[in-house]
CSV table of N, CA and C in Angstrom, one decimal:
chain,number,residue,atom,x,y,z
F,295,UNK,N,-13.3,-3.6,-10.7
F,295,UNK,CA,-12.3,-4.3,-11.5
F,295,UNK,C,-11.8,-5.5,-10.6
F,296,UNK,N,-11.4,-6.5,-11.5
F,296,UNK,CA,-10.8,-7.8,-10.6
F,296,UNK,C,-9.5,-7.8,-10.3
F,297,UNK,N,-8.6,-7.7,-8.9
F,297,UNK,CA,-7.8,-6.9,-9.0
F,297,UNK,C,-6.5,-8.5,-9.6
F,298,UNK,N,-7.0,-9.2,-9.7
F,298,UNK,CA,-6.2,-10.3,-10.0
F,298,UNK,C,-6.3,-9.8,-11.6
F,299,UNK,N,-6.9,-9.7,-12.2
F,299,UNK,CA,-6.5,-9.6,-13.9
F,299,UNK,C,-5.9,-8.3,-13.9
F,300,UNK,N,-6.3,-7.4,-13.2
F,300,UNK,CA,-5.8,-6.1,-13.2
F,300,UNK,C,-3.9,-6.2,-13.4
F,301,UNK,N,-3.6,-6.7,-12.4
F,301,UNK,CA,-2.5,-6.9,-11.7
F,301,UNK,C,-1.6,-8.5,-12.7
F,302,UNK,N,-2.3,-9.1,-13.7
F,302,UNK,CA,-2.3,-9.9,-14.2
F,302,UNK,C,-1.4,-8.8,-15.5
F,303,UNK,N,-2.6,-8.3,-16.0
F,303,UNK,CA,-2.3,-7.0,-17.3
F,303,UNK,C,-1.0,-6.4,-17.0
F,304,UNK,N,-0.7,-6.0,-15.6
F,304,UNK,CA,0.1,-4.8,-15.4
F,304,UNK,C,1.3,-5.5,-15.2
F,305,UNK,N,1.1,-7.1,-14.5
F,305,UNK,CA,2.5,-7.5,-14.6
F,305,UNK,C,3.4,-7.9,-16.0
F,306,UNK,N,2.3,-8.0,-16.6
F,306,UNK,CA,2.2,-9.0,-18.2
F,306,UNK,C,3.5,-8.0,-18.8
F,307,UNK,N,2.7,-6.8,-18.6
F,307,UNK,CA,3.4,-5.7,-20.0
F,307,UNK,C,4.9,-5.2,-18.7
F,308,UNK,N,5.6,-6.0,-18.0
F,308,UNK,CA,6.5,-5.4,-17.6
F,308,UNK,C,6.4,-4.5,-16.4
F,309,UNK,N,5.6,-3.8,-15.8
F,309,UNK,CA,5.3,-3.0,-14.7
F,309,UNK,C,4.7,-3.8,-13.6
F,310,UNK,N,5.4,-3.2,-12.5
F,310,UNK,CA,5.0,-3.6,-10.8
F,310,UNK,C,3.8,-2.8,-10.4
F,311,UNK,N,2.6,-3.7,-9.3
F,311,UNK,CA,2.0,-2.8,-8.7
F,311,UNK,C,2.7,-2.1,-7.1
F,312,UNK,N,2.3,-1.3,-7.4
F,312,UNK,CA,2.3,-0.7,-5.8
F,312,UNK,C,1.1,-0.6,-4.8
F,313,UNK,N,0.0,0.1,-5.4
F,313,UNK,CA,-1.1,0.0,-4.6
F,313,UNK,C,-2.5,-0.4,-5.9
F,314,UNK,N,-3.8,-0.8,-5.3
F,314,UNK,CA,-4.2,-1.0,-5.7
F,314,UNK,C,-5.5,-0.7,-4.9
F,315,UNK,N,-6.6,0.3,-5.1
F,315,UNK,CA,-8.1,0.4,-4.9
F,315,UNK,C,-9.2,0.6,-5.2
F,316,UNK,N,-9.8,-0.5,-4.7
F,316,UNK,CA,-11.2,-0.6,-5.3
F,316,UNK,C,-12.1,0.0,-4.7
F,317,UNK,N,-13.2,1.0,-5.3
F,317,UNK,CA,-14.5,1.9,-4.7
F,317,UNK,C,-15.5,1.3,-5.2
F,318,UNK,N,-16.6,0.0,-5.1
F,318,UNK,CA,-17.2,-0.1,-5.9
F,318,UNK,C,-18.6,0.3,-4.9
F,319,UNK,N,-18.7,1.0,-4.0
F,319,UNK,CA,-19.9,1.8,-3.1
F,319,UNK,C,-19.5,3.0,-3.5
F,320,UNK,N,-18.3,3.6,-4.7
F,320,UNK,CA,-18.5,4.8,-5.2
F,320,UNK,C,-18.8,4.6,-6.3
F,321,UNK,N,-19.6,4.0,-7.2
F,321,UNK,CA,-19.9,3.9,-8.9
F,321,UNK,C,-18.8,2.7,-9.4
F,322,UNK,N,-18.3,2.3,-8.2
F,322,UNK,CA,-17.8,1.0,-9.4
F,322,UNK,C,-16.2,1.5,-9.8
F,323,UNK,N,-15.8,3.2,-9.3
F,323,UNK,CA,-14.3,3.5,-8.8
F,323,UNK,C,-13.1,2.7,-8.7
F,324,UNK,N,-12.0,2.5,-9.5
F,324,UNK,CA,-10.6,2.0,-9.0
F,324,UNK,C,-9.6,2.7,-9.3
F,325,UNK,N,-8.8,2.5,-8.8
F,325,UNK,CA,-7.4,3.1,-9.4
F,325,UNK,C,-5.8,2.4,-9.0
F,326,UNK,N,-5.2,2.2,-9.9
F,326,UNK,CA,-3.8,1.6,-9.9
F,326,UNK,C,-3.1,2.6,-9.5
F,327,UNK,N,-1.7,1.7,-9.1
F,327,UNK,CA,-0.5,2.8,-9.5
F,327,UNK,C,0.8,1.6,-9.4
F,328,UNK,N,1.3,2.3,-10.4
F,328,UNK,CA,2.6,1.1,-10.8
F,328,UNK,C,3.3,1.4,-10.8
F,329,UNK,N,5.0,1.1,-11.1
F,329,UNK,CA,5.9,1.1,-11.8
F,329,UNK,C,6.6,0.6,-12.5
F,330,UNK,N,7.8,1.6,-13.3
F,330,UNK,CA,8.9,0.7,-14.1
F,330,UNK,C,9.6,1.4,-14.6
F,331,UNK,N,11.1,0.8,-13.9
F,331,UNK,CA,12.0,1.7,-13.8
F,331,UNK,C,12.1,2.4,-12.4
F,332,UNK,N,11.8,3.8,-13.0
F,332,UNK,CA,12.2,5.0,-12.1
F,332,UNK,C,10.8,5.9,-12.6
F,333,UNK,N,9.7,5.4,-13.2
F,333,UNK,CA,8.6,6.1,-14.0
F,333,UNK,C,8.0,5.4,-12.9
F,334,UNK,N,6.7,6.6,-12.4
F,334,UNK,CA,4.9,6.0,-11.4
F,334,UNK,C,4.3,6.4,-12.4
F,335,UNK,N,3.5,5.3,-12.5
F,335,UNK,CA,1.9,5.9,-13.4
F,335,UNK,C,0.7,5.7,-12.7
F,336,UNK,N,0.2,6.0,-13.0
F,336,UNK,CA,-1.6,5.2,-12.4
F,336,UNK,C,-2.5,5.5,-13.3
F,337,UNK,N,-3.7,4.4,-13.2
F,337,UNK,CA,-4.8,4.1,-14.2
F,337,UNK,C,-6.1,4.6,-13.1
F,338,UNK,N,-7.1,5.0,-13.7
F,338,UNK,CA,-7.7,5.5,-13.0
F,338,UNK,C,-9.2,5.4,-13.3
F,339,UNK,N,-10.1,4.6,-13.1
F,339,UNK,CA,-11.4,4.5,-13.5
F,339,UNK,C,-12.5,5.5,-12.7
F,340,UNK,N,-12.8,6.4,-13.4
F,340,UNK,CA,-13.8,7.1,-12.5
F,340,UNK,C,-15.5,7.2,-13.4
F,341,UNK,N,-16.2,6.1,-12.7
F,341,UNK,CA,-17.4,5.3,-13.3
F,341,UNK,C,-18.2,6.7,-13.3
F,342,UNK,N,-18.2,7.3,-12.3
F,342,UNK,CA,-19.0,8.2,-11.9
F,342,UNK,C,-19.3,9.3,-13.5
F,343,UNK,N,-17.7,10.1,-13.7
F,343,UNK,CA,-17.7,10.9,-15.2
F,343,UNK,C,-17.7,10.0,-15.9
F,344,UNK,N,-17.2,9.1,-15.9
F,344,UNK,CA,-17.6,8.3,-17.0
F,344,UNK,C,-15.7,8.5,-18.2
F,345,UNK,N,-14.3,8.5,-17.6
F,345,UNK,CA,-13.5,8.2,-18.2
F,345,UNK,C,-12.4,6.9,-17.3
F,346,UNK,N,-11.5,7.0,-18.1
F,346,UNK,CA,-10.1,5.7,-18.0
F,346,UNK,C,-9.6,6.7,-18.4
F,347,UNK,N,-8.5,6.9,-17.1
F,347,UNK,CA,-6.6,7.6,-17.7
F,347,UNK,C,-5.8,7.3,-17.2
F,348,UNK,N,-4.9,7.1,-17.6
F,348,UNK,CA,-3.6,6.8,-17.6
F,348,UNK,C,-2.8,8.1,-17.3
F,349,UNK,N,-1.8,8.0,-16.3
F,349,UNK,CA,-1.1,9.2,-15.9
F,349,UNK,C,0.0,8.9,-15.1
F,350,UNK,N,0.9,9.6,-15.7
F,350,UNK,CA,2.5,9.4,-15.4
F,350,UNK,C,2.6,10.5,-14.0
F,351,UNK,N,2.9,9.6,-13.2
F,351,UNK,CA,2.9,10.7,-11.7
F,351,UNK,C,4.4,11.4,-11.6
F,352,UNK,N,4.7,12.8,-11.6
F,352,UNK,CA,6.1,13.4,-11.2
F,352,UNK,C,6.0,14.6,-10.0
F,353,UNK,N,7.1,14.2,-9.3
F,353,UNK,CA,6.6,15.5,-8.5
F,353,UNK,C,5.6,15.7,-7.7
F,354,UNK,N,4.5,14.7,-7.4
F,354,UNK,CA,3.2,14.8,-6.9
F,354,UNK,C,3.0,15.5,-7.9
F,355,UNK,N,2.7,15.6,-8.9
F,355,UNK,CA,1.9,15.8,-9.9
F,355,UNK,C,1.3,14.7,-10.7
F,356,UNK,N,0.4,14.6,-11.4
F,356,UNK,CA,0.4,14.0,-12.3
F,356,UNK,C,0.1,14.4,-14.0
F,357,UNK,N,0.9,14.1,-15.1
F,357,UNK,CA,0.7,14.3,-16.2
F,357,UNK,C,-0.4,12.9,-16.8
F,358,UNK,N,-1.6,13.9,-17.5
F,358,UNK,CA,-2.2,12.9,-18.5
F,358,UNK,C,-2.2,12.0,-19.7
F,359,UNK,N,-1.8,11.3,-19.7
F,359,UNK,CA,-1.1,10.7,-21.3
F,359,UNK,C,-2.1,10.2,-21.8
F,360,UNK,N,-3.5,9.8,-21.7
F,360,UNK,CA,-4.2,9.3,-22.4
F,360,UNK,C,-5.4,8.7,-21.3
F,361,UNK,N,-6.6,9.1,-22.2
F,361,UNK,CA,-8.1,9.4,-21.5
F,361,UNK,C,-9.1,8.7,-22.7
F,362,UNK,N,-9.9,7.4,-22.4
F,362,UNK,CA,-10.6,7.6,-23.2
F,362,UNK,C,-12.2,7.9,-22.0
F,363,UNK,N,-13.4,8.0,-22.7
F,363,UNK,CA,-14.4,7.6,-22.3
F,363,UNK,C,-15.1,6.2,-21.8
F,364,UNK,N,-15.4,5.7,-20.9
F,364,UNK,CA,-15.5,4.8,-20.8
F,364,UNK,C,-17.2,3.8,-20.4
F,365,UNK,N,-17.5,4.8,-20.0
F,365,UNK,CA,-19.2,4.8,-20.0
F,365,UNK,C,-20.0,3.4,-20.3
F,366,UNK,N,-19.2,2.4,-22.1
F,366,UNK,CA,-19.9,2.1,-22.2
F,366,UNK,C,-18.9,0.6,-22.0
F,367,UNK,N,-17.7,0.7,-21.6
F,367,UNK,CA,-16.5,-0.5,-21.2
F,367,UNK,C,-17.0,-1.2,-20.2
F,368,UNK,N,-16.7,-2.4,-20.5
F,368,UNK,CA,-16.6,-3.9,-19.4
F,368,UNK,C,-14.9,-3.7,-19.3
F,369,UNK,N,-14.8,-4.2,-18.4
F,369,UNK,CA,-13.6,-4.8,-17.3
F,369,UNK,C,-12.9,-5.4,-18.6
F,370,UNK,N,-13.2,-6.3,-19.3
F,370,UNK,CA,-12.5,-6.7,-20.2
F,370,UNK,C,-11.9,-6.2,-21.5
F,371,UNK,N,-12.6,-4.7,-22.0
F,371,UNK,CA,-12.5,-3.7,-22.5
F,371,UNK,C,-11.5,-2.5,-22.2
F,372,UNK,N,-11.7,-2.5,-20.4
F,372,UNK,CA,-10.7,-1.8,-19.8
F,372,UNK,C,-9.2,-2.2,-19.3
F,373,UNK,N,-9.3,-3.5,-19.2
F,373,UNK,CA,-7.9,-4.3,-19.5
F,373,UNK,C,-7.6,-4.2,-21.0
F,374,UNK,N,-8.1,-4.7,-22.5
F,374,UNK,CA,-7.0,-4.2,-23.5
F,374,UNK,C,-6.8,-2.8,-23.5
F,375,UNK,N,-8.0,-2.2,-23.0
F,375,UNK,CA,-7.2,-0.5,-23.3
F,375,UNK,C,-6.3,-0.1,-22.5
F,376,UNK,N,-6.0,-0.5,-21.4
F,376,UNK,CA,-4.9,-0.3,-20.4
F,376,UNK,C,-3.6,-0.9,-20.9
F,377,UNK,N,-3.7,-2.1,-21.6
F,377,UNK,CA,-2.4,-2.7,-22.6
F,377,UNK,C,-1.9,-2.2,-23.7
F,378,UNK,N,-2.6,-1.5,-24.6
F,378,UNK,CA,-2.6,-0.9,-25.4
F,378,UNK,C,-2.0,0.4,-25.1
F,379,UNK,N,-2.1,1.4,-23.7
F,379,UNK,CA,-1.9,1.8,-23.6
F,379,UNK,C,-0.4,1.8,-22.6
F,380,UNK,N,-0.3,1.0,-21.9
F,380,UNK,CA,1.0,0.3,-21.8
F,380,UNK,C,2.0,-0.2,-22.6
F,381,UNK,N,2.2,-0.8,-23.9
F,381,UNK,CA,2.8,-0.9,-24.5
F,381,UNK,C,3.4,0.6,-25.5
F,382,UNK,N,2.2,1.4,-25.3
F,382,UNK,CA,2.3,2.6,-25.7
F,382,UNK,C,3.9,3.4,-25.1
F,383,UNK,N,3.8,3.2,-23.9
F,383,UNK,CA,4.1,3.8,-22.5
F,383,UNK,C,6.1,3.2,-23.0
F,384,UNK,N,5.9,1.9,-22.7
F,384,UNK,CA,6.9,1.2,-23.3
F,384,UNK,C,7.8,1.4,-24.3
F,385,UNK,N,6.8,1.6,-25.5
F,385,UNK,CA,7.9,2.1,-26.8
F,385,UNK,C,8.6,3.5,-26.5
F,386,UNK,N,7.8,4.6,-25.9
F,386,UNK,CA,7.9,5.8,-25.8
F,386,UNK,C,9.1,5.8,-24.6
F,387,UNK,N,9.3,5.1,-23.6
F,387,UNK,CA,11.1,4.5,-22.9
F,387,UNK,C,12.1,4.5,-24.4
F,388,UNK,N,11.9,3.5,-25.3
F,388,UNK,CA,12.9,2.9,-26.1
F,388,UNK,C,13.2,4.0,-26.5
F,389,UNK,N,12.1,4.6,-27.6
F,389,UNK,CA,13.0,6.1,-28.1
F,389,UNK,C,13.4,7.4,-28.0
F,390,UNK,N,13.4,7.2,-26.4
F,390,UNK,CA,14.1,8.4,-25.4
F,390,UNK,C,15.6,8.0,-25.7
């Protein structure tokens, strides 16, 4: 992943990076982690199974809010679905 668009997407829709790494000598591996507010999430590419998820970190835990398959996604594919999925993230704030 390019971590400039990555970090482009994530600032766009309102959320800060905190960390950011790239594995691409493990299958092409990344993973975010953001914030906003007082909510951590992280995105999480693992080329290897072959999903994208999104997950709200609490507790050192993490909850999964949304997974798709990703097997057959470009970078550019996996940025709108990260937005999509952020905005998601977003409304679901408002009507708390």
């Amino acid at each position: 992943m390019e971590q400039k668009a990555l970090y482009s997407a994530i600032q766009e829709a309102g959320f800060s990076v905190v960390t950011f790494e790239d594995h691409p000598q493990f299958f092409g591996n990344w993973r975010a982690i953001f914030k906003r507010r007082s909510q951590t999430y992280e995105v999480v590419s693992d080329n290897r199974e072959g999903w994208l998820s999104l997950w709200r970190l609490e507790d050192k835990q993490g909850v999964r809010l949304f997974e798709v398959e990703s097997t057959r996604l470009g970078q550019d594919q996996e940025l709108a679905q990260l937005i999509q999925w952020l905005a998601h993230v977003k409304g679901d704030e408002h009507a708390v």
